[in-house]
Amino acid sequence: MLEHPTPSPARRGTGAAGRRLRASLAAIAAGSALVTLAACSAPGSGSGSGSPADATPTAVNTAVGDTPATLTLFSAAGLQTYEQGLADAFMAKYPKIKVKLRVEADNNYNTVLPRVLASDSAPDLVQPFDLLGGVKDHLLTNLDPYDKAYGWSEKVPASALAPGRVAMGVIGGGSLYQAGGSAGPLVGVFYNKDLAAKVGMKTVPSTVAELETVMAKAKKQGITPIVASNQDGLIGHLYNLLLGDYMGAQKLSDIVYHKPGVSLDTPEAVKATETLQKWIKAGYFASDVNAINQEASYGQFTGGKGLFFFQGSWITQTMDKTFKGKYGVFPMPPATEGGAYAGMTSNTLAFSIAARSKNKDAAALFLDFLTTPEAAKVAVKNGYAALTGDAKSAGKPSLSGSLTDQIQTGYAVIAADNGFDSWLQNAAPEVNTKLTQQLQLLVSGKVEPAGMVKTLQTTYADALKSS
């Protein structure tokens, strides 16, 4: 199974990433709801602070920062420290609004959340595991009026907000039900600084071809170009990055969110698979990579056994124990010069407002706060990459600077290109299982790229039919 981070083990499952990621991506944008802006309402007035079961406010008020209120944020225990940090930062800016965490055990969060949302004591703010179910059952607030009032769609990259949009029972487009800022892990290319210097890598590769040239130099000098584990299918991180490069982030997301009519069986997906096969045949991986597990791969990289490691920034805590200061990271370079950056992530700064919340306007102000540099700094302090400013002003990836700087820059350039996507494995549990098998067969030379892509597409289509 492909390992990748989730905001909480309670919130999204690995592989399938829960039912919310098994939904389709709608191509239809819902019409904007009519809203009344702050100038038309007095503080605390309007349905935004009225009917607790109002799933679509008809009037909202943004001038609530000085109006006393108490918000309840339903938190999983694994994220309590992080979310308390967000609450503290919000209260420092808006001292008249209190935010209290209601903490549930990680293994109970998903189970109890629907019941909690339907109760008379529903919290105000949540991160739902099953977004589609919450929308279908009218448990979550349609945030379109607040989006229009605050301008979130202009502040936040579209690819960061897309997982929170629902239309006609599918995810990815339409009305907004989960919103906030943009923060999460960076999945990219970790490198050994000493080995990079040894092979003469003085700048970040700007294309896949340049990256390949560096790997060829490493191989020629007797250095293993890529450390990976494929006993557990973790070459899948690299494969997903290649898919994002060649297919484009949106088309990969269309697969994950089940957009009607999409297919993985495309020339671009085959090209990505051919690129991975070429690197396998060139000997850029250890010969026993199919027998290596994740823990062993960490040891190999920190032990200086390879130049590159395609992984996510969640691994830094593990690597820093023995390898701190000896490695860096940059985003996966685009397929072509000047092409768009793409990469997988999950948004840890996006929340929903319960339909039964009695403080929707104040809760929306909290969501708006999540788009600010103050909230981004809390995310960074807790180990996430985050947009601390305008994504369009992102710097250029560099081999210099601190690891944190490199992670932040890598995340920002992907955001600037609207390149956030998800793991192909999240399309369905069956795809997760089949992809691990196919990657192992590709390494052992028992499947060709076109055949592998067709097999994955068949598995994907069958999973959609059965669900």
Coordinates of C-alpha atoms in Angstrom, one line a residue:
M1 CA 0.0 0.0 0.0
L2 CA 1.2 3.4 -0.9
E3 CA 2.1 5.5 2.2
H4 CA 1.2 9.1 2.1
P5 CA 0.1 11.6 4.8
T6 CA -3.4 12.5 5.8
P7 CA -4.4 15.2 8.1
S8 CA -5.4 12.6 10.6
P9 CA -5.6 8.8 10.6
A10 CA -9.2 9.3 11.7
R11 CA -10.2 11.5 8.8
R12 CA -9.0 10.0 5.5
G13 CA -8.0 6.4 4.8
T14 CA -4.8 5.6 3.0
G15 CA -5.3 4.1 -0.5
A16 CA -8.9 5.0 -1.0
A17 CA -8.7 8.1 1.1
G18 CA -12.2 7.5 2.2
R19 CA -15.5 7.8 0.4
R20 CA -14.9 11.5 -0.3
L21 CA -12.1 10.6 -2.7
R22 CA -14.1 7.9 -4.4
A23 CA -16.6 10.4 -5.7
S24 CA -16.6 11.8 -9.2
L25 CA -15.3 15.2 -10.2
A26 CA -18.0 17.3 -11.6
A27 CA -17.4 19.4 -14.7
I28 CA -20.4 21.6 -14.0
A29 CA -20.0 24.8 -12.0
A30 CA -22.9 25.6 -9.8
G31 CA -24.4 29.1 -10.1
S32 CA -23.4 31.5 -7.4
A33 CA -26.0 31.9 -4.6
L34 CA -27.4 35.3 -4.1
V35 CA -25.8 36.9 -1.0
T36 CA -26.1 40.0 1.0
L37 CA -22.7 41.4 2.0
A38 CA -21.7 42.9 5.3
A39 CA -22.8 46.4 4.3
C40 CA -26.4 45.1 4.2
S41 CA -26.5 43.4 7.5
A42 CA -25.9 44.3 11.1
P43 CA -23.5 42.2 13.2
G44 CA -25.1 38.9 14.2
S45 CA -28.1 39.3 11.9
G46 CA -29.1 37.3 8.9
S47 CA -29.5 33.5 8.4
G48 CA -25.7 33.1 8.7
S49 CA -26.2 33.4 12.4
G50 CA -29.8 32.2 12.5
S51 CA -31.5 28.9 11.7
P52 CA -29.1 26.2 12.9
A53 CA -30.2 23.8 10.2
D54 CA -29.8 26.3 7.4
A55 CA -27.4 24.5 4.9
T56 CA -27.4 27.4 2.5
P57 CA -27.3 30.9 4.0
T58 CA -29.2 33.5 2.1
A59 CA -27.5 36.4 3.8
V60 CA -24.1 36.6 5.4
N61 CA -22.2 39.1 7.6
T62 CA -18.5 39.5 7.5
A63 CA -18.4 42.3 10.1
V64 CA -18.4 40.0 13.1
G65 CA -14.8 40.2 14.4
D66 CA -15.9 42.4 17.3
T67 CA -19.1 40.5 18.2
P68 CA -18.7 38.0 21.1
A69 CA -19.2 34.4 20.1
T70 CA -17.9 31.0 21.0
L71 CA -17.0 28.5 18.3
T72 CA -16.6 24.7 18.8
L73 CA -14.0 22.9 16.5
F74 CA -14.4 19.2 16.4
S75 CA -10.9 17.8 16.4
A76 CA -9.3 14.4 16.2
A77 CA -6.7 13.8 18.9
G78 CA -3.9 13.4 16.5
L79 CA -4.4 17.0 15.3
Q80 CA -5.2 18.6 18.6
T81 CA -1.9 20.5 19.0
Y82 CA -2.0 21.8 15.4
E83 CA -5.7 22.9 15.6
Q84 CA -5.2 24.4 19.0
G85 CA -2.4 26.5 17.5
L86 CA -4.8 27.7 14.8
A87 CA -7.4 28.5 17.4
D88 CA -5.0 30.4 19.5
A89 CA -3.7 32.5 16.5
F90 CA -7.3 33.3 15.5
M91 CA -8.2 34.3 19.1
A92 CA -5.2 36.6 19.2
K93 CA -6.5 38.4 16.2
Y94 CA -10.2 38.3 17.2
P95 CA -10.2 38.2 21.0
K96 CA -14.0 38.5 21.3
I97 CA -14.5 35.2 19.5
K98 CA -13.5 32.1 21.5
V99 CA -12.6 28.8 19.8
K100 CA -12.9 25.7 21.9
L101 CA -11.7 22.3 20.7
R102 CA -14.0 19.3 21.3
V103 CA -11.5 16.4 20.9
E104 CA -12.4 12.9 19.8
A105 CA -10.1 9.8 19.7
D106 CA -8.6 9.3 16.2
N107 CA -10.2 5.9 15.8
N108 CA -13.7 7.2 16.7
Y109 CA -13.7 10.5 14.8
N110 CA -15.1 9.2 11.5
T111 CA -17.6 7.0 13.2
V112 CA -19.2 9.6 15.5
L113 CA -18.9 12.7 13.2
P114 CA -22.2 12.2 11.2
R115 CA -24.1 11.7 14.5
V116 CA -22.4 14.7 16.1
L117 CA -23.3 16.9 13.0
A118 CA -26.9 15.9 13.2
S119 CA -27.3 16.5 16.9
D120 CA -28.6 19.6 18.6
S121 CA -25.1 20.2 20.0
A122 CA -23.4 20.1 16.7
P123 CA -19.9 21.8 16.5
D124 CA -19.3 24.7 14.3
L125 CA -16.1 23.6 12.5
V126 CA -15.2 20.1 11.2
Q127 CA -13.0 18.3 8.7
P128 CA -15.4 15.7 7.3
F129 CA -14.1 12.3 6.2
D130 CA -17.1 11.8 4.0
L131 CA -17.8 15.1 2.3
L132 CA -20.3 13.7 -0.1
G133 CA -22.3 12.1 2.6
G134 CA -22.3 15.3 4.7
V135 CA -23.6 17.3 1.7
K136 CA -26.2 14.7 0.7
D137 CA -27.5 14.5 4.3
H138 CA -27.6 18.3 4.6
L139 CA -25.1 18.3 7.5
L140 CA -22.7 20.8 6.0
T141 CA -23.1 24.4 5.0
N142 CA -22.9 25.6 1.4
L143 CA -20.1 28.1 1.6
D144 CA -20.8 29.8 -1.8
P145 CA -22.2 33.0 -0.1
Y146 CA -19.2 33.3 2.1
D147 CA -16.9 32.5 -0.8
K148 CA -18.4 35.4 -2.7
A149 CA -18.2 37.7 0.4
Y150 CA -14.6 36.9 1.3
G151 CA -13.2 36.2 -2.2
W152 CA -11.7 32.8 -1.3
S153 CA -11.7 31.6 -4.9
E154 CA -9.5 34.5 -5.8
K155 CA -7.2 34.1 -2.7
V156 CA -6.6 30.3 -2.8
P157 CA -5.4 28.1 -5.6
A158 CA -8.3 26.4 -7.4
S159 CA -6.6 23.0 -7.1
A160 CA -6.5 23.5 -3.3
L161 CA -10.2 24.2 -3.1
A162 CA -11.3 21.6 -5.6
P163 CA -11.6 18.7 -3.1
G164 CA -14.1 20.8 -1.1
R165 CA -16.4 21.4 -4.1
V166 CA -19.5 19.3 -4.8
A167 CA -22.0 19.3 -7.6
M168 CA -24.6 16.7 -8.6
G169 CA -23.2 14.2 -6.1
V170 CA -19.6 14.5 -7.3
I171 CA -16.4 16.2 -6.0
G172 CA -14.1 18.7 -7.6
G173 CA -16.4 21.4 -9.0
G174 CA -19.5 23.3 -8.1
S175 CA -20.5 24.6 -4.7
L176 CA -17.9 25.0 -2.0
Y177 CA -18.4 23.0 1.2
Q178 CA -14.9 23.0 2.6
A179 CA -12.6 26.0 2.5
G180 CA -9.7 27.8 4.1
G181 CA -6.1 28.3 3.2
S182 CA -3.6 26.1 1.5
A183 CA -1.2 23.9 3.5
G184 CA 0.0 20.3 3.3
P185 CA 3.0 18.1 2.6
L186 CA 5.3 18.6 -0.4
V187 CA 6.0 15.4 -2.4
G188 CA 9.1 15.9 -4.3
V189 CA 12.7 15.0 -4.9
F190 CA 14.9 14.6 -1.8
Y191 CA 18.6 14.6 -2.5
N192 CA 21.8 13.7 -0.7
K193 CA 23.9 17.0 -0.6
D194 CA 27.3 15.3 -0.7
L195 CA 26.4 13.0 -3.6
A196 CA 24.8 15.9 -5.5
A197 CA 28.0 17.8 -5.2
K198 CA 30.0 14.8 -6.3
V199 CA 28.0 14.4 -9.5
G200 CA 28.1 18.2 -10.2
M201 CA 24.5 19.0 -9.6
K202 CA 24.8 22.8 -9.0
T203 CA 21.2 23.8 -9.7
V204 CA 17.8 22.3 -9.5
P205 CA 16.9 20.4 -12.6
S206 CA 14.3 22.3 -14.6
T207 CA 12.9 19.4 -16.6
V208 CA 12.6 15.6 -16.4
A209 CA 15.3 15.3 -19.0
E210 CA 17.7 17.4 -16.9
L211 CA 16.9 15.2 -13.9
E212 CA 17.6 12.2 -16.0
T213 CA 21.0 13.6 -17.0
V214 CA 22.0 14.0 -13.4
M215 CA 20.9 10.4 -12.7
A216 CA 23.0 9.2 -15.6
K217 CA 26.1 10.9 -14.2
A218 CA 25.4 9.3 -10.8
K219 CA 25.1 5.9 -12.3
K220 CA 28.4 6.4 -14.3
Q221 CA 30.1 7.2 -11.0
G222 CA 28.8 4.1 -9.3
I223 CA 26.2 5.9 -7.3
T224 CA 22.6 4.5 -7.1
P225 CA 20.5 7.3 -8.6
I226 CA 17.2 6.5 -6.8
V227 CA 16.6 5.0 -3.4
A228 CA 13.1 3.5 -3.2
S229 CA 11.1 0.7 -1.7
N230 CA 8.8 -1.4 -3.9
Q231 CA 7.9 -4.3 -1.6
D232 CA 5.1 -1.9 -0.6
G233 CA 4.7 -0.1 -3.9
L234 CA 6.4 3.1 -2.8
I235 CA 7.9 3.7 -6.2
G236 CA 4.3 4.8 -6.6
H237 CA 5.3 8.3 -5.3
L238 CA 7.6 8.7 -8.3
Y239 CA 5.1 7.2 -10.7
N240 CA 2.4 9.6 -9.5
L241 CA 4.7 12.6 -10.0
L242 CA 5.4 11.4 -13.5
L243 CA 1.7 11.0 -14.2
G244 CA 1.1 14.5 -12.9
D245 CA 3.9 15.8 -15.2
Y246 CA 2.8 14.1 -18.4
M247 CA -1.0 14.1 -17.9
G248 CA -1.3 17.4 -16.0
A249 CA -2.5 17.8 -12.5
Q250 CA -6.2 18.4 -13.5
K251 CA -6.4 15.2 -15.6
L252 CA -4.9 13.1 -12.9
S253 CA -7.3 14.6 -10.4
D254 CA -10.2 13.9 -12.8
I255 CA -9.3 10.2 -12.5
V256 CA -9.1 10.3 -8.7
Y257 CA -12.4 12.1 -8.4
H258 CA -14.1 9.9 -11.0
K259 CA -15.0 12.6 -13.5
P260 CA -17.5 11.0 -15.9
G261 CA -16.0 9.8 -19.1
V262 CA -12.3 10.1 -18.2
S263 CA -9.8 7.3 -18.8
L264 CA -6.3 6.6 -17.6
D265 CA -5.5 4.8 -20.8
T266 CA -4.0 7.8 -22.6
P267 CA -0.7 8.5 -24.5
E268 CA 0.4 10.8 -21.7
A269 CA 0.0 8.1 -19.0
V270 CA 1.8 5.6 -21.2
K271 CA 4.6 8.1 -21.7
A272 CA 4.9 8.5 -17.9
T273 CA 5.1 4.8 -17.5
E274 CA 7.7 4.5 -20.3
T275 CA 9.8 7.0 -18.5
L276 CA 9.7 5.0 -15.3
Q277 CA 10.5 1.8 -17.3
K278 CA 13.5 3.5 -18.9
W279 CA 14.9 4.4 -15.5
I280 CA 14.4 0.9 -14.3
K281 CA 16.2 -0.6 -17.3
A282 CA 19.0 2.0 -17.0
G283 CA 19.7 0.6 -13.5
Y284 CA 18.7 3.8 -11.6
F285 CA 17.2 1.7 -8.8
A286 CA 18.8 -1.0 -6.6
S287 CA 18.5 -4.4 -8.2
D288 CA 16.5 -5.7 -5.2
V289 CA 14.1 -2.7 -5.0
N290 CA 11.1 -5.1 -5.1
A291 CA 12.4 -6.7 -1.8
I292 CA 13.0 -3.3 0.0
N293 CA 10.4 -2.0 2.4
Q294 CA 9.9 1.6 3.5
E295 CA 11.9 1.4 6.7
A296 CA 14.9 -0.1 4.9
S297 CA 14.7 2.6 2.2
Y298 CA 14.9 5.3 4.9
G299 CA 18.1 3.6 6.2
Q300 CA 19.5 3.4 2.7
F301 CA 19.0 7.1 2.0
T302 CA 20.3 8.3 5.3
G303 CA 23.2 5.9 5.0
G304 CA 24.3 7.6 1.8
K305 CA 23.3 4.7 -0.5
G306 CA 21.7 6.8 -3.1
L307 CA 21.3 10.3 -4.6
F308 CA 17.6 10.8 -4.9
F309 CA 14.6 9.8 -2.8
F310 CA 11.1 10.6 -4.2
Q311 CA 9.1 11.1 -1.0
G312 CA 6.9 13.5 1.0
S313 CA 8.0 16.1 3.5
W314 CA 6.4 14.0 6.3
I315 CA 9.6 11.9 6.3
T316 CA 11.8 14.8 7.6
Q317 CA 11.1 13.9 11.2
T318 CA 12.5 10.5 10.7
M319 CA 15.5 11.5 8.6
D320 CA 16.5 14.4 10.8
K321 CA 17.3 12.0 13.6
T322 CA 20.5 10.9 11.9
F323 CA 20.7 12.9 8.7
K324 CA 19.8 16.5 9.6
G325 CA 21.5 19.1 7.4
K326 CA 22.8 16.5 4.9
Y327 CA 19.9 16.4 2.5
G328 CA 17.6 18.8 0.7
V329 CA 14.5 18.7 -1.5
F330 CA 13.0 20.3 -4.6
P331 CA 9.8 19.8 -6.5
M332 CA 9.5 17.3 -9.3
P333 CA 10.6 19.2 -12.4
P334 CA 8.1 19.6 -15.2
A335 CA 8.2 17.3 -18.2
T336 CA 9.2 20.1 -20.5
E337 CA 11.0 23.5 -20.2
G338 CA 8.6 26.1 -18.9
G339 CA 6.0 23.4 -18.2
A340 CA 3.7 23.4 -15.1
Y341 CA 4.8 22.0 -11.8
A342 CA 2.5 19.3 -10.3
G343 CA 2.5 17.3 -7.1
M344 CA 0.4 15.3 -4.7
T345 CA -0.8 16.9 -1.4
S346 CA -3.7 17.0 1.0
N347 CA -5.0 20.3 2.4
T348 CA -4.7 20.7 6.2
L349 CA -6.1 24.2 6.3
A350 CA -9.5 23.5 4.9
F351 CA -12.6 23.1 7.2
S352 CA -16.4 22.8 6.8
I353 CA -19.1 24.6 8.8
A354 CA -21.8 22.4 10.2
A355 CA -25.3 23.1 8.8
R356 CA -26.6 23.2 12.4
S357 CA -24.0 25.7 13.6
K358 CA -25.5 28.6 15.4
N359 CA -22.5 30.8 14.6
K360 CA -22.0 30.5 10.9
D361 CA -20.8 34.0 10.3
A362 CA -18.1 33.7 13.0
A363 CA -17.2 30.3 11.7
A364 CA -16.8 31.7 8.2
L365 CA -14.5 34.4 9.7
F366 CA -12.4 31.5 11.0
L367 CA -12.2 30.0 7.5
D368 CA -11.2 33.4 6.2
F369 CA -8.5 33.6 8.8
L370 CA -7.1 30.3 7.5
T371 CA -6.2 32.1 4.3
T372 CA -3.8 34.5 6.1
P373 CA -0.1 34.4 6.7
E374 CA -0.7 34.0 10.4
A375 CA -2.5 30.7 9.9
A376 CA 0.1 29.6 7.4
K377 CA 2.8 30.2 10.0
V378 CA 1.0 27.8 12.4
A379 CA 0.9 25.2 9.7
V380 CA 4.6 25.6 8.9
K381 CA 5.4 25.4 12.7
N382 CA 3.6 22.1 12.7
G383 CA 5.6 20.6 9.9
Y384 CA 3.4 21.4 6.9
A385 CA 4.2 23.5 3.8
A386 CA 1.9 26.4 3.4
L387 CA 1.3 29.5 1.3
T388 CA 2.5 32.4 3.4
G389 CA 1.9 34.9 0.6
D390 CA 0.8 35.2 -3.0
A391 CA 1.6 32.0 -4.8
K392 CA 2.4 34.0 -7.9
S393 CA 5.4 35.6 -6.2
A394 CA 6.9 32.2 -5.4
G395 CA 10.7 32.0 -5.6
K396 CA 12.6 29.7 -7.8
P397 CA 13.5 26.2 -6.4
S398 CA 17.1 26.3 -5.2
L399 CA 19.7 24.0 -3.7
S400 CA 20.6 26.7 -1.2
G401 CA 18.6 27.8 1.9
S402 CA 17.2 25.8 4.7
L403 CA 15.2 22.6 4.3
T404 CA 12.1 24.5 5.5
D405 CA 12.8 27.2 2.8
Q406 CA 13.1 24.5 0.2
I407 CA 9.8 22.8 1.2
Q408 CA 8.0 26.1 1.3
T409 CA 9.3 27.2 -2.2
G410 CA 8.5 23.8 -3.7
Y411 CA 5.0 24.0 -2.4
A412 CA 4.6 27.5 -3.6
V413 CA 5.7 26.9 -7.2
I414 CA 3.2 24.0 -7.4
A415 CA 0.5 26.3 -6.1
A416 CA 1.4 29.0 -8.5
D417 CA 0.9 26.6 -11.4
N418 CA -2.4 25.3 -9.8
G419 CA -0.7 21.9 -9.8
F420 CA -2.0 20.2 -6.7
D421 CA -3.3 16.7 -7.4
S422 CA -3.7 13.4 -5.6
W423 CA -2.5 9.9 -5.6
L424 CA -3.9 7.6 -8.3
Q425 CA -4.2 5.0 -5.5
N426 CA -6.9 7.2 -4.0
A427 CA -9.2 6.5 -6.9
A428 CA -10.3 3.2 -5.4
P429 CA -8.9 0.5 -3.1
E430 CA -8.8 -1.9 -6.0
V431 CA -6.5 0.5 -7.9
N432 CA -4.3 0.8 -4.9
T433 CA -3.8 -3.0 -4.8
K434 CA -3.4 -3.4 -8.5
L435 CA -0.9 -0.5 -8.9
T436 CA 1.5 -2.1 -6.3
Q437 CA 1.3 -5.3 -8.2
Q438 CA 1.9 -3.6 -11.6
L439 CA 4.8 -1.6 -10.3
Q440 CA 6.5 -4.8 -9.1
L441 CA 5.9 -6.4 -12.5
L442 CA 7.3 -3.4 -14.3
V443 CA 10.5 -3.6 -12.2
S444 CA 10.8 -7.3 -12.9
G445 CA 10.3 -6.8 -16.6
K446 CA 7.1 -8.7 -16.7
V447 CA 4.8 -6.0 -18.0
E448 CA 5.1 -3.3 -20.7
P449 CA 4.0 0.3 -20.1
A450 CA 1.0 0.2 -22.5
G451 CA -0.2 -3.1 -20.9
M452 CA 0.2 -1.7 -17.4
V453 CA -1.8 1.3 -18.1
K454 CA -4.6 -0.7 -19.7
T455 CA -4.7 -3.0 -16.7
L456 CA -5.0 -0.1 -14.3
Q457 CA -7.7 1.5 -16.4
T458 CA -9.7 -1.8 -16.5
T459 CA -9.3 -2.1 -12.7
Y460 CA -10.4 1.5 -12.3
A461 CA -13.5 1.1 -14.6
D462 CA -14.5 -2.2 -12.8
A463 CA -14.2 -0.5 -9.4
L464 CA -16.5 2.3 -10.6
K465 CA -19.1 -0.2 -11.8
S466 CA -19.0 -2.1 -8.6
S467 CA -19.4 1.0 -6.5

